[in-house]
């Protein structure tokens, strides 16, 4: 029965702490409002053991021992809390109260109140006799600490246990296992007092030799972490293999098991119990032989309300008889016994114990669980290690599988089996609430070094032992070897019904297709950012082209860059999108060869892919990756070069909060920025509030239908070539080297728009070249939409100019337009000087110099010639756009200009 809080408080009130301390022969003296004494728990000359009678607490300032009257008795007697309470309940109650008057000196009286003894300085007191429980406990604890230190230094005992299959290093520390190698006597003082005490306890025999010499030592501890008994298992030759301290067996090894669980395993020996503990069966307690169920065992099981015990003794006559006898004892106490019988390993094995069974049996923990279940079908005892490695979930995917052992999840993709290699890209995932941590790498599972390296990283990720994650690797090998690629790989991931196909076709044939796409973004909850949404969607669609676009979404944290990325991905078929939070430097090189072909690769944060920036740039520019690695051929032992290839093309979508990005990486992307204005924030907040209304609920229900329509539409897009018949007449700013890449992005944007609108175009066929190639042509409308988007995304705004510079630019544009019209030439053919500007504008030379410099720096004017001593000559790059405050991109051919060029060349102009 548990002791109630009221009972505990009653015991504390009924027993004066000062009286109880004095009853142990400890001399107590008043010191102000408190009492002082020499501490019974450590040797000292000056009293540092202080009792506060009002608080009913004691504290030693020398050894830091502290507590109440129950704790004091527990520590003095070397007994548990319950036993201390019961001992106090059996004592006569103190008269008076904690705050009453006391004699100045407390302890055994040697006279009377009128004739007190003198307080003489008698020098250091002799340590109490080992007959004193405190002295016995202190001495045993010191011996146990010495033996444990010896165990860690002398490898023989640990080698013995590991040879018997007990390999968990944490177990050695938890149970303070020791080794008596004969060096204890070298540390004992020569005065003979401690030697006598050790003989009295039984650590030394009558001849002064160590009782446990040559033995692994297993201390039996109580709940105060004090040693109350010792069991020794001899590992060297001796008269007997099993040794105990003289006298009755005290304490219970691994008593914590009874406090943890109402269902236990009882074994015949400590070694057997540790064997089970090592295998993950933590709720196990050893008896001390076939007749070794002690009163301490029975009392512990009753006090902890243990309901059932599974008795697993040796499979011999003595073991069977002992198990039956103990089962009867437990039955009488109301504890249900179940006898677990160990099967014979072979015909030649007459006796089998738990340790031998586990040493000789393959998959012993799983088989032992079955033996427990055979003895008691309702048992709930399981091996912690089996639970950790138990496969909770398995799901095959088109390129691999996902598996979970315990709380450890692994996602394998790109599995390839080539002779002596078994490669896979493995993502180990640990969930932390709403967040995820993971480790991603490509691993050759047949390579011991690569497997070990990955297991170490996973052990850190999951906060597990390496042996746990190494076992996981073994399971992954079995699953990867058995995995077969989907026979339908390359076909649409989902079949499209006739009605869904018609709906998707109607969507693709809509003349206002881009407007409908923007409306669908609003439906799924993304407001504003029209140019960014369209550019993101077109870039994702361009994955099906030979030269796909890539976008970089840049903003401060919480501005909505990930929201835009996720919204775009949600409208792309799942089989065509791959998203990672982080990429290691070599991760892309070891993916399956065709795993990225015409896919959208989304990376949540550019910082998490910085190590992989080289491979990202390569697959963008070269449309493939290749790496040569030196490996050892396990068949011949010789080094050889192995080449790994990953094919593209692939569209990339990356988010970042970085302001200054690596130029080599950033100039390969179209950069999208997020509107961080107050007005946009208000629109977003309004959208969030709307989601809580009935209209928001209806809109949410429409989201799934919107995503389904877009997935089907994307699947229906055919891999057609796109020809731009107007390419020769288009222009693009050429004032910087970056224009070489930006120009390709502009042309790619036009192709992406045309490709998306392929069901609104005539499909033509090019024949006579050995093969037939189907293609569609870009329309003027495609160019116009691309110009508008390019201006929004790549352009600038006149607001970047100071008012005087903006006014000067307007007058220069007016001058150039008038003079070109009069001369019948194009603006790019007209050059002018600062004098021309001064004459036309009537501005001073200082004003012109000052503001022309800003126009030149911001590339509205281009200096054709001019340096010290020579006249500056300029060309106007600005063509009059931006008066309405909208962004614009200088140098693009407008639709009007394009039609004029076509007319001059006599080419057909589409309606």
GROMACS .gro file of C-alpha atoms in nm, residues 557-763:
model
  207
  557UNK     CA    1   1.147   3.657  -4.347
  558UNK     CA    2   0.766   3.618  -4.310
  559UNK     CA    3   0.697   3.828  -4.621
  560UNK     CA    4   0.546   3.533  -4.810
  561UNK     CA    5   0.815   3.387  -5.035
  562UNK     CA    6   0.751   3.029  -4.918
  563UNK     CA    7   0.377   3.086  -4.956
  564UNK     CA    8   0.428   3.179  -5.323
  565UNK     CA    9   0.656   2.879  -5.380
  566UNK     CA   10   0.411   2.638  -5.215
  567UNK     CA   11   0.118   2.782  -5.410
  568UNK     CA   12   0.296   2.725  -5.742
  569UNK     CA   13   0.400   2.371  -5.643
  570UNK     CA   14   0.042   2.288  -5.542
  571UNK     CA   15  -0.070   2.344  -5.904
  572UNK     CA   16   0.199   2.117  -6.052
  573UNK     CA   17   0.143   1.737  -6.066
  574UNK     CA   18   0.313   1.572  -5.767
  575UNK     CA   19   0.511   1.339  -5.990
  576UNK     CA   20   0.671   1.642  -6.162
  577UNK     CA   21   0.782   1.833  -5.851
  578UNK     CA   22   1.070   1.760  -5.613
  579UNK     CA   23   1.110   1.980  -5.304
  580UNK     CA   24   1.400   1.988  -5.058
  581UNK     CA   25   1.465   2.204  -4.754
  582UNK     CA   26   1.838   2.146  -4.775
  583UNK     CA   27   2.086   1.995  -5.020
  584UNK     CA   28   2.435   1.871  -4.935
  585UNK     CA   29   2.717   1.943  -5.175
  586UNK     CA   30   2.711   1.602  -5.348
  587UNK     CA   31   2.340   1.518  -5.316
  588UNK     CA   32   2.239   1.601  -5.676
  589UNK     CA   33   2.536   1.415  -5.826
  590UNK     CA   34   2.417   1.084  -5.682
  591UNK     CA   35   2.050   1.101  -5.773
  592UNK     CA   36   1.904   0.851  -6.015
  593UNK     CA   37   2.009   0.935  -6.371
  594UNK     CA   38   1.661   1.031  -6.501
  595UNK     CA   39   1.507   1.139  -6.171
  596UNK     CA   40   1.520   1.515  -6.253
  597UNK     CA   41   1.444   1.514  -6.626
  598UNK     CA   42   1.175   1.776  -6.699
  599UNK     CA   43   1.099   1.817  -6.327
  600UNK     CA   44   1.051   2.122  -6.106
  601UNK     CA   45   1.319   2.121  -5.834
  602UNK     CA   46   1.214   2.346  -5.546
  603UNK     CA   47   1.455   2.440  -5.268
  604UNK     CA   48   1.299   2.609  -4.967
  605UNK     CA   49   1.594   2.828  -4.872
  606UNK     CA   50   1.897   2.921  -5.082
  607UNK     CA   51   2.118   2.912  -4.773
  608UNK     CA   52   2.035   2.541  -4.729
  609UNK     CA   53   2.159   2.470  -5.084
  610UNK     CA   54   2.475   2.680  -5.073
  611UNK     CA   55   2.696   2.372  -5.060
  612UNK     CA   56   2.521   2.248  -5.374
  613UNK     CA   57   2.546   2.578  -5.567
  614UNK     CA   58   2.806   2.435  -5.806
  615UNK     CA   59   2.586   2.140  -5.904
  616UNK     CA   60   2.282   2.368  -5.936
  617UNK     CA   61   2.468   2.600  -6.176
  618UNK     CA   62   2.594   2.303  -6.376
  619UNK     CA   63   2.260   2.138  -6.429
  620UNK     CA   64   2.114   2.475  -6.532
  621UNK     CA   65   2.385   2.551  -6.788
  622UNK     CA   66   2.484   2.206  -6.915
  623UNK     CA   67   2.151   2.024  -6.864
  624UNK     CA   68   2.334   1.740  -6.692
  625UNK     CA   69   2.570   1.655  -6.406
  626UNK     CA   70   2.858   1.411  -6.405
  627UNK     CA   71   3.114   1.317  -6.145
  628UNK     CA   72   3.400   1.069  -6.146
  629UNK     CA   73   3.479   0.898  -5.816
  630UNK     CA   74   3.746   0.648  -5.722
  631UNK     CA   75   3.613   0.334  -5.553
  632UNK     CA   76   3.760   0.002  -5.451
  633UNK     CA   77   3.632  -0.299  -5.641
  634UNK     CA   78   3.536  -0.549  -5.366
  635UNK     CA   79   3.590  -0.836  -5.607
  636UNK     CA   80   3.950  -0.749  -5.704
  637UNK     CA   81   4.050  -0.505  -5.429
  638UNK     CA   82   4.179  -0.262  -5.696
  639UNK     CA   83   4.084   0.105  -5.726
  640UNK     CA   84   3.882   0.204  -6.029
  641UNK     CA   85   3.703   0.515  -6.154
  642UNK     CA   86   3.325   0.516  -6.144
  643UNK     CA   87   3.121   0.779  -6.333
  644UNK     CA   88   2.784   0.903  -6.206
  645UNK     CA   89   2.547   1.098  -6.435
  646UNK     CA   90   2.228   1.290  -6.368
  647UNK     CA   91   2.031   1.423  -6.664
  648UNK     CA   92   1.832   1.745  -6.703
  649UNK     CA   93   1.684   1.974  -6.799
  650UNK     CA   94   1.522   2.086  -6.476
  651UNK     CA   95   1.338   2.402  -6.372
  652UNK     CA   96   1.445   2.544  -6.038
  653UNK     CA   97   1.250   2.748  -5.786
  654UNK     CA   98   1.448   2.876  -5.486
  655UNK     CA   99   1.356   3.111  -5.200
  656UNK     CA  100   1.599   3.329  -5.005
  657UNK     CA  101   1.616   3.603  -4.745
  658UNK     CA  102   1.972   3.697  -4.848
  659UNK     CA  103   2.023   4.047  -4.988
  660UNK     CA  104   2.367   3.994  -5.143
  661UNK     CA  105   2.369   3.672  -5.343
  662UNK     CA  106   2.650   3.494  -5.523
  663UNK     CA  107   2.658   3.653  -5.869
  664UNK     CA  108   2.740   3.328  -6.049
  665UNK     CA  109   2.426   3.170  -5.906
  666UNK     CA  110   2.180   3.462  -5.902
  667UNK     CA  111   2.230   3.567  -6.265
  668UNK     CA  112   2.099   3.228  -6.380
  669UNK     CA  113   1.763   3.301  -6.215
  670UNK     CA  114   1.476   3.537  -6.277
  671UNK     CA  115   1.449   3.717  -5.943
  672UNK     CA  116   1.101   3.769  -5.800
  673UNK     CA  117   1.052   4.008  -5.511
  674UNK     CA  118   0.762   4.014  -5.268
  675UNK     CA  119   0.554   4.328  -5.225
  676UNK     CA  120   0.620   4.431  -4.863
  677UNK     CA  121   0.408   4.747  -4.872
  678UNK     CA  122   0.146   4.835  -4.611
  679UNK     CA  123  -0.125   4.810  -4.875
  680UNK     CA  124  -0.025   4.453  -4.964
  681UNK     CA  125  -0.013   4.360  -4.595
  682UNK     CA  126  -0.370   4.489  -4.557
  683UNK     CA  127  -0.483   4.280  -4.857
  684UNK     CA  128  -0.323   3.970  -4.706
  685UNK     CA  129  -0.485   4.033  -4.368
  686UNK     CA  130  -0.820   4.083  -4.539
  687UNK     CA  131  -0.772   3.751  -4.720
  688UNK     CA  132  -0.687   3.578  -4.390
  689UNK     CA  133  -1.003   3.718  -4.230
  690UNK     CA  134  -1.209   3.609  -4.526
  691UNK     CA  135  -1.087   3.250  -4.483
  692UNK     CA  136  -1.266   3.242  -4.146
  693UNK     CA  137  -1.605   3.326  -4.304
  694UNK     CA  138  -1.857   3.109  -4.489
  695UNK     CA  139  -1.725   3.244  -4.818
  696UNK     CA  140  -1.378   3.133  -4.708
  697UNK     CA  141  -1.508   2.783  -4.635
  698UNK     CA  142  -1.662   2.762  -4.983
  699UNK     CA  143  -1.337   2.889  -5.136
  700UNK     CA  144  -1.140   2.628  -4.942
  701UNK     CA  145  -1.363   2.354  -5.079
  702UNK     CA  146  -1.288   2.481  -5.430
  703UNK     CA  147  -0.911   2.458  -5.374
  704UNK     CA  148  -0.897   2.082  -5.433
  705UNK     CA  149  -1.093   2.114  -5.756
  706UNK     CA  150  -0.861   2.395  -5.874
  707UNK     CA  151  -0.549   2.189  -5.802
  708UNK     CA  152  -0.697   1.886  -5.978
  709UNK     CA  153  -0.779   2.091  -6.289
  710UNK     CA  154  -0.426   2.232  -6.307
  711UNK     CA  155  -0.265   1.891  -6.251
  712UNK     CA  156  -0.467   1.745  -6.539
  713UNK     CA  157  -0.397   2.045  -6.762
  714UNK     CA  158  -0.023   2.016  -6.699
  715UNK     CA  159  -0.033   1.644  -6.777
  716UNK     CA  160  -0.205   1.719  -7.109
  717UNK     CA  161   0.070   1.957  -7.225
  718UNK     CA  162   0.253   1.779  -7.506
  719UNK     CA  163   0.635   1.799  -7.554
  720UNK     CA  164   0.608   2.023  -7.863
  721UNK     CA  165   0.884   2.242  -8.002
  722UNK     CA  166   0.818   2.617  -7.996
  723UNK     CA  167   0.932   2.834  -8.290
  724UNK     CA  168   0.945   3.214  -8.263
  725UNK     CA  169   0.902   3.361  -8.614
  726UNK     CA  170   0.954   3.715  -8.476
  727UNK     CA  171   1.281   3.645  -8.297
  728UNK     CA  172   1.493   3.824  -8.562
  729UNK     CA  173   1.295   4.147  -8.515
  730UNK     CA  174   1.309   4.157  -8.135
  731UNK     CA  175   1.553   4.373  -7.942
  732UNK     CA  176   1.692   4.364  -7.589
  733UNK     CA  177   1.920   4.598  -7.390
  734UNK     CA  178   2.282   4.503  -7.465
  735UNK     CA  179   2.470   4.741  -7.238
  736UNK     CA  180   2.604   4.474  -6.998
  737UNK     CA  181   2.738   4.118  -7.007
  738UNK     CA  182   2.446   4.004  -6.795
  739UNK     CA  183   2.220   4.085  -7.091
  740UNK     CA  184   2.348   3.766  -7.257
  741UNK     CA  185   2.171   3.559  -6.992
  742UNK     CA  186   1.876   3.795  -6.938
  743UNK     CA  187   1.808   3.789  -7.310
  744UNK     CA  188   1.775   3.409  -7.297
  745UNK     CA  189   1.536   3.444  -7.003
  746UNK     CA  190   1.325   3.688  -7.206
  747UNK     CA  191   1.312   3.455  -7.507
  748UNK     CA  192   1.241   3.161  -7.271
  749UNK     CA  193   0.951   3.354  -7.119
  750UNK     CA  194   0.798   3.403  -7.463
  751UNK     CA  195   0.835   3.029  -7.537
  752UNK     CA  196   0.682   2.935  -7.201
  753UNK     CA  197   0.373   3.146  -7.268
  754UNK     CA  198   0.334   2.997  -7.617
  755UNK     CA  199   0.390   2.645  -7.485
  756UNK     CA  200   0.122   2.689  -7.218
  757UNK     CA  201  -0.118   2.811  -7.489
  758UNK     CA  202  -0.040   2.521  -7.728
  759UNK     CA  203  -0.405   2.414  -7.749
  760UNK     CA  204  -0.481   2.759  -7.894
  761UNK     CA  205  -0.223   2.714  -8.170
  762UNK     CA  206  -0.202   2.518  -8.490
  763UNK     CA  207   0.032   2.221  -8.451
   0.00000   0.00000   0.00000
